[in-house]
XYZ file of C-alpha atoms in Angstrom:
655
model
C 0.000 0.000 0.000
C 1.313 3.435 -0.988
C -0.187 6.743 0.156
C 0.843 10.312 -0.649
C -0.642 13.450 0.868
C -0.027 17.036 -0.242
C -1.513 19.888 1.794
C -1.260 23.506 0.629
C -2.187 26.424 2.890
C -3.132 28.972 0.250
C -4.173 31.605 2.761
C -5.152 31.743 6.434
C -8.728 30.897 5.410
C -8.142 28.635 2.396
C -6.531 25.161 2.449
C -6.299 22.462 -0.208
C -5.421 18.792 0.365
C -4.664 16.165 -2.298
C -4.500 12.475 -1.361
C -3.338 9.598 -3.558
C -3.457 5.972 -2.503
C -2.752 2.630 -4.174
C -3.475 -0.717 -2.545
C -2.520 -4.142 -3.871
C -3.559 -7.288 -2.019
C -2.629 -10.859 -2.913
C -3.807 -13.721 -0.708
C -2.625 -17.087 -2.089
C -3.680 -20.293 -0.348
C -1.880 -23.555 -1.091
C -1.471 -26.931 0.562
C 2.068 -27.488 1.842
C 1.755 -31.181 0.923
C -1.049 -31.717 -1.640
C -0.507 -35.494 -1.607
C -2.161 -35.650 1.814
C -5.495 -34.400 0.471
C -5.618 -35.405 -3.212
C -7.971 -38.100 -4.529
C -5.220 -40.013 -6.310
C -2.864 -40.329 -3.354
C -5.744 -41.167 -0.986
C -7.028 -43.945 -3.245
C -10.420 -42.350 -3.909
C -11.517 -43.830 -7.229
C -15.301 -43.426 -7.220
C -16.850 -41.834 -10.310
C -17.458 -38.115 -10.617
C -20.469 -36.715 -12.459
C -18.333 -34.519 -14.703
C -15.102 -34.982 -16.572
C -12.409 -32.972 -14.783
C -8.869 -32.498 -16.098
C -6.435 -34.193 -13.713
C -9.267 -35.483 -11.551
C -6.743 -37.374 -9.427
C -5.444 -34.012 -8.184
C -8.779 -32.850 -6.837
C -8.913 -32.852 -3.080
C -11.139 -35.123 -0.987
C -14.868 -34.306 -1.198
C -16.838 -32.071 1.067
C -18.742 -34.038 3.697
C -21.284 -33.024 6.307
C -23.767 -34.668 8.640
C -25.654 -31.421 9.258
C -24.212 -31.301 12.758
C -24.991 -34.928 13.559
C -23.043 -38.143 13.125
C -19.842 -37.059 11.367
C -17.405 -34.172 11.483
C -17.820 -31.506 8.826
C -15.227 -31.430 6.035
C -16.275 -28.274 4.205
C -13.189 -27.985 2.043
C -13.981 -26.644 -1.410
C -12.262 -25.619 -4.618
C -8.465 -25.865 -5.053
C -9.082 -27.087 -8.584
C -6.733 -24.550 -10.228
C -3.309 -26.102 -9.577
C -4.202 -26.549 -5.926
C -4.380 -22.793 -5.474
C -7.086 -20.497 -4.202
C -6.231 -16.812 -4.152
C -7.584 -13.292 -4.132
C -5.933 -10.433 -5.993
C -7.254 -6.943 -5.431
C -6.149 -3.486 -6.578
C -7.586 -0.220 -5.372
C -6.141 3.086 -6.647
C -7.830 6.267 -5.400
C -7.450 10.030 -5.684
C -9.130 12.649 -3.499
C -9.052 16.445 -3.281
C -10.494 18.522 -0.410
C -10.731 22.317 -0.480
C -11.604 24.111 2.794
C -12.602 27.769 3.050
C -13.558 29.848 6.086
C -15.452 33.064 5.379
C -17.239 35.047 8.023
C -19.536 32.627 9.870
C -19.256 29.871 7.261
C -16.857 26.937 7.100
C -17.196 25.297 3.692
C -15.615 22.239 2.110
C -15.667 21.071 -1.489
C -14.003 18.080 -3.052
C -14.069 14.903 -5.064
C -13.082 11.275 -4.641
C -12.266 8.747 -7.389
C -11.650 5.036 -6.876
C -11.271 1.953 -9.064
C -11.948 -1.368 -7.333
C -10.783 -4.543 -9.076
C -10.896 -8.112 -7.791
C -9.747 -11.396 -9.307
C -10.709 -14.388 -7.232
C -11.180 -17.963 -8.457
C -14.366 -19.718 -7.557
C -14.046 -22.417 -4.932
C -17.125 -24.434 -5.756
C -17.623 -28.122 -5.094
C -15.761 -29.550 -8.104
C -14.659 -32.264 -5.680
C -18.272 -33.131 -4.840
C -20.420 -32.386 -1.817
C -21.751 -35.310 0.217
C -24.334 -35.132 2.992
C -24.985 -38.073 5.302
C -28.161 -38.147 7.391
C -30.401 -40.754 8.945
C -33.434 -39.272 7.146
C -31.900 -39.859 3.706
C -33.188 -42.497 1.319
C -31.501 -45.888 1.819
C -29.972 -44.781 5.132
C -28.871 -47.363 7.663
C -30.318 -45.108 10.350
C -26.895 -43.866 11.427
C -25.053 -41.045 9.641
C -21.590 -42.354 10.550
C -22.431 -45.831 9.280
C -23.805 -44.272 6.084
C -20.463 -42.540 5.539
C -18.593 -45.836 5.925
C -20.746 -47.577 3.310
C -21.018 -44.528 1.018
C -24.790 -44.122 1.351
C -25.434 -40.403 0.838
C -28.564 -38.451 1.689
C -27.651 -35.897 -1.003
C -24.841 -35.337 -3.503
C -23.943 -32.371 -5.714
C -20.987 -31.499 -7.917
C -19.757 -28.468 -9.895
C -18.461 -29.118 -13.403
C -15.625 -26.549 -13.187
C -14.625 -23.373 -11.397
C -14.378 -20.007 -13.123
C -11.950 -17.167 -12.436
C -13.995 -13.971 -12.114
C -12.221 -10.640 -12.577
C -14.596 -7.756 -11.889
C -14.189 -4.019 -11.362
C -16.261 -0.923 -10.689
C -15.505 2.792 -10.596
C -16.646 5.298 -7.979
C -16.558 9.074 -8.472
C -17.923 11.400 -5.767
C -18.297 15.180 -5.683
C -19.367 16.951 -2.523
C -19.972 20.336 -0.964
C -20.750 21.118 2.697
C -21.207 24.243 4.773
C -21.264 24.748 8.529
C -22.999 28.065 9.181
C -22.906 29.737 12.566
C -26.208 31.572 12.110
C -26.171 33.094 15.615
C -24.282 32.474 18.828
C -26.964 29.935 19.725
C -27.773 28.324 16.345
C -25.569 26.357 13.931
C -26.711 24.845 10.645
C -24.876 22.131 8.684
C -25.948 21.205 5.161
C -24.442 19.675 2.078
C -24.782 17.419 -0.919
C -22.753 14.475 -2.168
C -23.202 13.469 -5.800
C -22.005 9.901 -6.378
C -21.341 7.926 -9.513
C -21.440 4.262 -8.489
C -20.571 2.347 -11.624
C -21.851 -1.233 -11.757
C -19.596 -4.254 -11.476
C -18.134 -4.940 -14.930
C -16.618 -8.233 -16.091
C -13.086 -7.569 -17.353
C -12.751 -11.080 -18.842
C -15.103 -10.104 -21.686
C -17.962 -12.536 -21.008
C -20.370 -10.343 -19.047
C -23.198 -11.407 -16.755
C -26.373 -13.333 -17.542
C -29.323 -10.947 -18.022
C -33.020 -11.860 -18.190
C -35.176 -10.842 -21.175
C -38.798 -12.117 -20.933
C -39.503 -11.260 -24.580
C -36.706 -13.613 -25.719
C -38.088 -16.387 -23.513
C -41.467 -16.043 -25.221
C -39.655 -16.646 -28.542
C -37.494 -19.500 -27.185
C -34.351 -17.486 -27.959
C -31.288 -16.944 -25.811
C -27.565 -17.419 -25.378
C -25.819 -20.767 -25.887
C -22.758 -22.223 -24.217
C -21.294 -25.748 -24.163
C -24.095 -26.988 -26.409
C -26.905 -25.748 -24.190
C -29.289 -22.893 -25.008
C -30.833 -20.810 -22.224
C -34.061 -19.192 -23.442
C -34.586 -15.644 -22.218
C -30.986 -15.212 -21.068
C -28.192 -13.343 -22.867
C -24.829 -11.864 -21.972
C -22.287 -9.595 -23.643
C -20.250 -12.410 -25.196
C -23.252 -13.643 -27.208
C -24.935 -10.267 -27.742
C -22.885 -7.082 -27.478
C -26.037 -5.010 -26.907
C -26.155 -6.514 -23.414
C -23.842 -4.464 -21.190
C -20.791 -6.120 -19.653
C -22.398 -5.317 -16.320
C -25.557 -7.258 -17.239
C -27.596 -4.628 -15.394
C -28.545 -1.001 -15.812
C -26.565 1.958 -14.494
C -27.112 5.639 -13.847
C -24.822 8.639 -13.979
C -25.350 9.983 -10.457
C -26.965 9.274 -7.111
C -27.794 12.335 -4.979
C -27.191 12.310 -1.223
C -28.363 15.409 0.698
C -27.490 15.999 4.368
C -28.734 18.611 6.856
C -28.340 19.127 10.582
C -28.658 21.749 13.305
C -27.711 22.508 16.911
C -29.646 25.100 18.937
C -28.761 26.344 22.408
C -32.324 27.168 23.462
C -31.627 29.668 26.252
C -28.055 30.581 25.415
C -26.776 29.144 28.698
C -25.568 25.776 27.404
C -28.002 23.932 29.689
C -30.639 22.999 27.104
C -29.583 22.042 23.569
C -31.630 20.694 20.677
C -29.904 18.750 17.901
C -31.237 17.035 14.826
C -30.312 15.912 11.364
C -31.052 13.947 8.230
C -28.731 12.221 5.796
C -29.022 10.055 2.705
C -26.298 7.596 1.726
C -25.876 5.276 -1.252
C -23.354 2.468 -1.118
C -22.115 -0.039 -3.647
C -23.135 -3.689 -3.958
C -20.584 -6.259 -2.929
C -19.236 -8.590 -5.618
C -21.339 -11.552 -4.506
C -24.485 -9.783 -5.739
C -23.501 -10.262 -9.390
C -21.334 -13.331 -8.931
C -24.192 -15.834 -9.249
C -24.947 -14.598 -12.777
C -21.379 -15.112 -14.005
C -20.578 -18.829 -13.952
C -23.323 -19.834 -16.383
C -21.978 -17.552 -19.157
C -18.906 -19.796 -19.278
C -20.909 -22.985 -18.851
C -20.046 -23.532 -15.186
C -22.927 -24.984 -13.211
C -23.840 -27.144 -10.267
C -25.436 -30.517 -10.853
C -29.000 -31.171 -9.715
C -29.138 -32.630 -6.215
C -29.010 -36.437 -6.204
C -31.021 -37.889 -3.321
C -30.461 -41.213 -1.595
C -27.632 -42.269 -3.915
C -24.741 -44.591 -3.038
C -21.235 -43.497 -3.914
C -20.785 -46.697 -5.943
C -23.658 -45.661 -8.228
C -22.343 -42.251 -9.241
C -22.043 -42.248 -13.020
C -20.198 -39.898 -15.374
C -22.498 -37.830 -17.570
C -25.515 -38.203 -15.283
C -25.780 -34.431 -14.758
C -27.429 -32.412 -17.532
C -27.526 -28.695 -18.276
C -28.786 -26.997 -15.085
C -32.351 -25.845 -14.575
C -31.450 -23.636 -11.611
C -30.068 -20.315 -12.888
C -29.360 -16.796 -11.667
C -29.649 -13.731 -13.899
C -29.590 -9.955 -13.518
C -32.340 -7.516 -14.389
C -30.928 -5.388 -17.257
C -33.268 -2.521 -16.305
C -32.224 -2.418 -12.638
C -29.909 0.554 -12.034
C -30.338 0.885 -8.265
C -27.747 0.659 -5.511
C -28.544 0.176 -1.802
C -29.626 3.346 0.016
C -29.865 4.302 3.690
C -31.619 7.358 5.120
C -30.901 8.245 8.748
C -32.565 10.876 10.921
C -32.510 11.918 14.574
C -33.728 14.540 17.028
C -32.130 14.998 20.448
C -32.868 17.087 23.535
C -29.892 17.479 25.899
C -30.330 18.961 29.400
C -27.751 19.565 32.109
C -29.045 18.318 35.475
C -27.902 18.674 39.066
C -24.846 16.710 40.309
C -22.981 17.734 37.132
C -24.925 15.183 35.078
C -26.290 15.284 31.548
C -29.607 13.845 30.356
C -30.259 13.236 26.650
C -33.530 12.050 25.133
C -33.383 11.223 21.431
C -35.447 9.808 18.622
C -33.182 7.888 16.233
C -34.342 6.293 13.023
C -33.081 4.886 9.763
C -34.574 3.406 6.640
C -32.750 1.207 4.155
C -34.154 0.339 0.754
C -33.049 -0.872 -2.662
C -31.249 -3.697 -0.864
C -30.170 -6.664 -2.940
C -31.912 -10.032 -2.810
C -28.867 -12.022 -3.940
C -28.633 -14.340 -0.926
C -32.237 -15.259 -0.201
C -35.141 -16.970 -1.952
C -37.052 -13.948 -3.257
C -37.745 -13.157 -6.932
C -37.448 -16.744 -8.087
C -39.845 -16.015 -10.907
C -40.799 -19.632 -11.548
C -42.183 -20.081 -8.030
C -45.889 -20.803 -7.597
C -47.963 -18.255 -5.722
C -50.523 -19.304 -3.127
C -53.558 -21.068 -4.598
C -51.957 -21.894 -7.967
C -52.088 -25.682 -7.613
C -55.614 -25.562 -6.200
C -56.765 -23.675 -9.277
C -54.752 -25.850 -11.683
C -55.644 -29.391 -10.572
C -57.991 -29.025 -7.612
C -57.677 -30.317 -4.068
C -56.145 -33.729 -3.222
C -55.682 -34.834 -6.854
C -53.560 -37.839 -5.893
C -56.235 -39.618 -3.842
C -59.999 -40.054 -3.486
C -61.392 -38.341 -0.380
C -64.702 -40.259 -0.410
C -63.275 -43.747 -0.970
C -62.876 -46.222 1.895
C -59.258 -47.371 2.273
C -60.344 -51.048 2.127
C -63.216 -52.884 0.455
C -65.701 -55.149 2.232
C -63.185 -58.005 2.118
C -60.500 -55.940 3.822
C -58.372 -55.472 0.731
C -56.849 -52.077 -0.212
C -58.861 -50.506 -3.000
C -58.480 -47.766 -5.622
C -60.931 -45.800 -7.724
C -61.328 -45.957 -11.505
C -58.429 -43.507 -11.977
C -56.158 -45.739 -9.879
C -56.158 -43.397 -6.901
C -56.167 -44.808 -3.355
C -58.304 -43.476 -0.547
C -57.015 -40.267 1.063
C -57.547 -42.083 4.383
C -55.174 -44.892 3.382
C -51.822 -45.012 5.134
C -49.155 -43.355 2.978
C -51.669 -41.859 0.536
C -50.363 -38.920 -1.499
C -52.517 -35.972 -0.420
C -50.312 -33.482 -2.231
C -49.320 -32.991 -5.829
C -46.982 -34.905 -8.127
C -43.769 -33.388 -9.426
C -45.228 -33.436 -12.921
C -48.365 -31.543 -11.887
C -46.301 -28.985 -10.014
C -43.884 -28.460 -12.914
C -46.737 -28.087 -15.425
C -48.274 -25.278 -13.367
C -45.089 -23.197 -13.188
C -45.099 -19.844 -15.053
C -42.047 -20.635 -17.199
C -43.482 -23.951 -18.366
C -45.323 -22.320 -21.240
C -44.732 -21.137 -24.792
C -42.405 -22.631 -27.416
C -39.991 -23.988 -24.800
C -42.496 -26.756 -24.007
C -42.199 -28.268 -27.492
C -38.451 -27.618 -27.530
C -38.170 -29.269 -24.085
C -35.846 -26.563 -22.772
C -38.109 -24.679 -20.358
C -36.175 -23.254 -17.434
C -36.716 -24.495 -13.913
C -35.642 -22.336 -10.990
C -34.693 -18.848 -12.200
C -33.663 -16.188 -9.704
C -33.584 -12.569 -10.830
C -31.179 -10.351 -8.882
C -32.726 -6.964 -8.124
C -32.968 -4.282 -5.425
C -36.387 -4.566 -3.784
C -35.553 -5.440 -0.184
C -36.036 -2.926 2.628
C -35.783 -2.497 6.392
C -36.074 0.215 9.018
C -35.143 0.994 12.592
C -36.835 3.434 14.974
C -35.955 3.979 18.599
C -36.308 6.168 21.660
C -32.871 6.476 23.276
C -32.337 7.948 26.747
C -28.906 8.508 28.321
C -28.033 9.911 31.740
C -24.345 10.357 32.485
C -22.381 11.796 35.383
C -18.637 12.087 34.898
C -17.477 14.276 37.791
C -17.183 13.714 41.517
C -16.628 10.632 43.632
C -19.589 8.849 42.087
C -19.729 8.643 38.271
C -21.984 6.622 36.025
C -22.992 6.030 32.406
C -26.535 4.802 31.787
C -28.689 4.376 28.713
C -32.004 2.848 27.752
C -33.308 2.100 24.256
C -36.852 1.263 23.264
C -36.615 0.334 19.607
C -37.886 -1.806 16.801
C -35.983 -3.273 13.843
C -38.374 -4.212 11.034
C -37.807 -5.399 7.510
C -38.017 -8.276 5.086
C -37.012 -11.463 6.862
C -34.275 -13.426 5.080
C -32.883 -10.054 4.017
C -29.338 -11.189 4.614
C -29.258 -14.934 4.125
C -31.359 -17.682 5.688
C -33.398 -17.942 2.522
C -35.654 -20.647 3.924
C -36.830 -18.213 6.578
C -38.853 -16.285 4.029
C -42.409 -17.412 4.676
C -43.736 -16.378 1.266
C -41.082 -15.869 -1.421
C -43.757 -14.954 -3.976
C -45.105 -11.866 -2.157
C -42.357 -9.726 -0.659
C -44.623 -7.701 1.635
C -45.871 -10.875 3.330
C -42.415 -11.304 4.884
C -42.230 -7.889 6.547
C -41.800 -8.162 10.302
C -39.360 -8.026 13.185
C -35.795 -8.909 12.211
C -33.454 -11.310 14.032
C -31.414 -8.366 15.362
C -34.457 -6.721 16.955
C -34.159 -6.045 20.690
C -37.145 -4.061 21.917
C -35.634 -3.100 25.282
C -31.947 -2.513 26.019
C -30.592 -1.097 29.276
C -26.943 -0.539 30.244
C -25.466 0.900 33.446
C -21.784 1.321 34.351
C -20.808 3.014 37.609
C -17.748 3.808 39.709
C -17.639 5.071 43.299
C -14.278 6.346 44.508
C -13.955 6.465 48.279
C -12.847 9.810 49.725
C -9.129 10.295 50.213
C -7.810 10.218 53.779
C -5.360 13.109 54.208
C -4.625 13.481 57.935
C -3.119 10.134 58.847
C 0.228 8.375 58.873
C 1.721 6.948 55.709
C 0.747 3.361 56.493
C -2.883 4.188 57.189
C -3.209 6.377 54.091
C -1.668 3.637 51.959
C -4.158 1.101 53.267
C -7.241 3.329 53.148
C -6.824 5.442 50.019
C -7.445 4.560 46.360
C -10.382 2.191 46.884
C -13.168 2.037 44.319
C -16.408 0.162 43.831
C -17.479 -0.358 40.231
C -19.979 -2.422 38.365
C -21.779 -3.045 35.082
C -25.440 -3.982 34.683
C -26.969 -4.923 31.343
C -30.415 -6.049 30.298
C -31.978 -6.683 26.916
C -35.153 -8.350 25.741
C -34.980 -11.502 23.650
C -35.189 -12.069 19.934
C -38.311 -12.790 17.949
C -38.529 -16.584 17.900
C -39.952 -16.902 14.427
C -37.364 -14.505 12.974
C -34.298 -15.947 14.667
C -34.914 -19.484 15.932
C -37.116 -21.233 13.385
C -34.892 -21.396 10.326
C -37.677 -22.746 8.147
C -40.215 -20.246 9.409
C -42.722 -22.697 10.921
C -40.966 -24.127 14.006
C -41.227 -27.643 12.500
C -44.768 -27.995 13.825
C -47.123 -30.519 12.263
C -50.720 -29.538 11.530
C -53.758 -31.611 10.580
C -56.824 -30.793 8.529
C -59.697 -31.791 10.850
C -61.809 -34.859 10.160
C -64.904 -34.212 8.054
C -63.609 -30.986 6.487
C -65.310 -30.068 3.208
C -63.369 -28.028 0.662
C -63.707 -27.549 -3.106
C -66.505 -30.140 -3.254
C -64.603 -32.865 -1.390
C -65.124 -34.078 2.169
C -62.692 -35.919 4.425
C -65.104 -38.773 5.121
C -65.970 -42.137 3.582
C -68.738 -44.713 3.975
C -67.659 -47.936 5.646
C -68.472 -50.744 3.143
C -69.401 -53.139 5.956
C -71.433 -50.983 8.354
C -72.637 -48.233 6.031
C -71.573 -45.643 8.582
C -69.877 -42.388 7.546
C -66.331 -42.327 8.888
C -64.690 -38.884 9.038
C -60.890 -38.762 9.116
C -58.114 -36.156 9.169
C -55.017 -35.760 7.015
C -51.721 -34.062 7.627
C -51.691 -30.470 6.439
C -48.996 -29.363 4.011
C -48.241 -26.181 2.152
C -49.503 -27.863 -1.017
C -52.874 -29.215 0.139
C -53.633 -26.100 2.205
C -51.949 -23.218 0.390
C -51.731 -24.712 -3.091
C -47.983 -24.149 -3.542
C -44.757 -25.869 -2.452
C -43.029 -22.498 -2.034
C -45.054 -20.762 0.695
C -44.501 -21.875 4.281
C -47.493 -23.144 6.237
C -47.168 -20.883 9.272
C -48.452 -21.524 12.801
C -49.644 -18.729 15.060
C -48.399 -18.797 18.640
C -51.036 -17.844 21.182
C -51.589 -18.176 24.903
C -53.690 -21.267 24.186
C -51.716 -23.754 22.061
C -54.951 -25.651 21.301
C -56.561 -22.685 19.523
C -58.340 -23.294 16.209
C -58.509 -20.649 13.519
C -59.163 -20.236 9.804
C -56.611 -19.475 7.117
C -57.400 -17.480 3.965
C -55.585 -17.791 0.654
C -56.396 -14.938 -1.713
C -60.206 -15.058 -2.142
C -60.688 -18.675 -1.061
C -61.205 -19.906 2.504
C -59.221 -23.105 2.992
C -59.918 -25.746 5.641
C -59.815 -25.083 9.334
C -56.512 -26.212 10.737
C -55.787 -27.626 14.148
C -52.043 -27.260 14.661
C -50.539 -29.562 17.265
C -48.104 -27.761 19.531
C -45.866 -28.919 22.338
C -47.712 -28.060 25.530
C -45.852 -25.540 27.687
C -46.280 -25.284 31.465
C -45.718 -21.538 30.999
C -48.024 -20.448 28.149
C -47.330 -16.784 28.992
C -43.970 -17.228 27.263
C -45.806 -17.093 23.938
C -47.952 -14.079 24.748
C -47.975 -11.411 22.068
C -46.480 -13.610 19.354
C -48.670 -13.708 16.275
């Protein structure tokens, strides 16, 4: 890193400062003895799904038991000559001009920066194995499964890419601090920012989504596969290297004031507002880069044994990520505050403040929102009805006690193991992208995530501080009553999003929300003994009593604890429920009596989609029964079975 600073005092009231900086960072990572981790030297000769050059030099596979049964081996990448590295350069130039005139102190300047990063991918070219007792073909023990090679899931990347991206920042600003009167000061300014998008310097570009091309079954091709609706700069130069839109400037105003109300310094009002734009990190665009070179992850193989892995068994991927070519936003934060400060007796200071912030245009790159092929609530109900895989009015057994099926070959919905949901084929046929000419061409896309800037969050709080920093007894105390709200899954934990098809449905308290926070730190210094002999003063003087007390309320359980959003509770549709012309009851062929029965509730047979979580509501009475509405249709009453708690008040207020 090299930095140079030149400051010129032009006059007693005018100063100019020029700053130049250049940073170069190289972080290579290599194995000291590759033979200890390579497939060839370890005797690992099972098949890989893809053909890798020098496959014997790949390191041992990733392995996990999801925290149970085996130790995690989450080693990835090292495909490129056993080397994973990061090279970064960051040159910058800044100029700041300061001028004092009368009651104004002004500053003007600019800042320019070029950020470049080259960093090989470290995907699972060596394979990713998960062992779990719930997996198909499991022995019931994850460690035993590892020994016999019985995997719950397996995935593999065909090859790693070497991204090299850069973006350019150019800021211009002007600020003024104006001493309006002896009691009032105003601060105001504007920063104009050019935040250039990430640009691929390798010449490929990023995958961008064009719905009109998808309707024509046209798109970019790579490695023999065509991706309808998706293009990038390498295949169509009219698509920007950034893959997304850009704008010349973002405008960031700021204003603040301080007012000594009575001119005595005892009562002061302060407040301010500021707007700030900041640049996306590289990971936002990174997911739309690999596919333009033909790098992709295999579909997940479930319940497969390592001995049955076969080369060529992974096709062109259906799960893709693309950018929105019309999206030119960058994340924005607006902050605002108002404070009243009052000097109190005992040389103490009390401050009461409202503090707030609002963030919007946040990226959705690491969650499950804007997967445009997801099914919204009610879609499957409208497409194929309710319980299409079984017959709700059929008895599970005939008069002779034999299992029976209806004319369409469907078993009774009351039969053990009956499919009360929807087949993979029915679900796929109902998806939005499974339409148009791609159906005949058999190249319709599966999961397609569009990267955009629609996420948002906010924070509002009352903050009170009371501090005393003089005398024998000093203390610092503060209390905050606040609320952090936003789109859950905003920063990871994609499965926590209850409804990925309707963003607003996921607005609520965030995992970092703490409604009440109190802190107290205090020190009492005993008086000094002056009139005594040296021994007595040495023993008696210098003593202190100090302490720290902290309290904060807990996190929202559904936001922070239940990773899948529904606490893993199991619900049942009550016996005898009638919905969409079907009733959960059959006539006993021997007695002629009507026998009502219940079935396990799922997101498919209740909400009509596999994407939206079936959410419980926590109340003081865990046995409560309530109705759920999906769009304009009332779906069955649900009785959700909860674990009984001896302290039901713990759940009060959660809904």
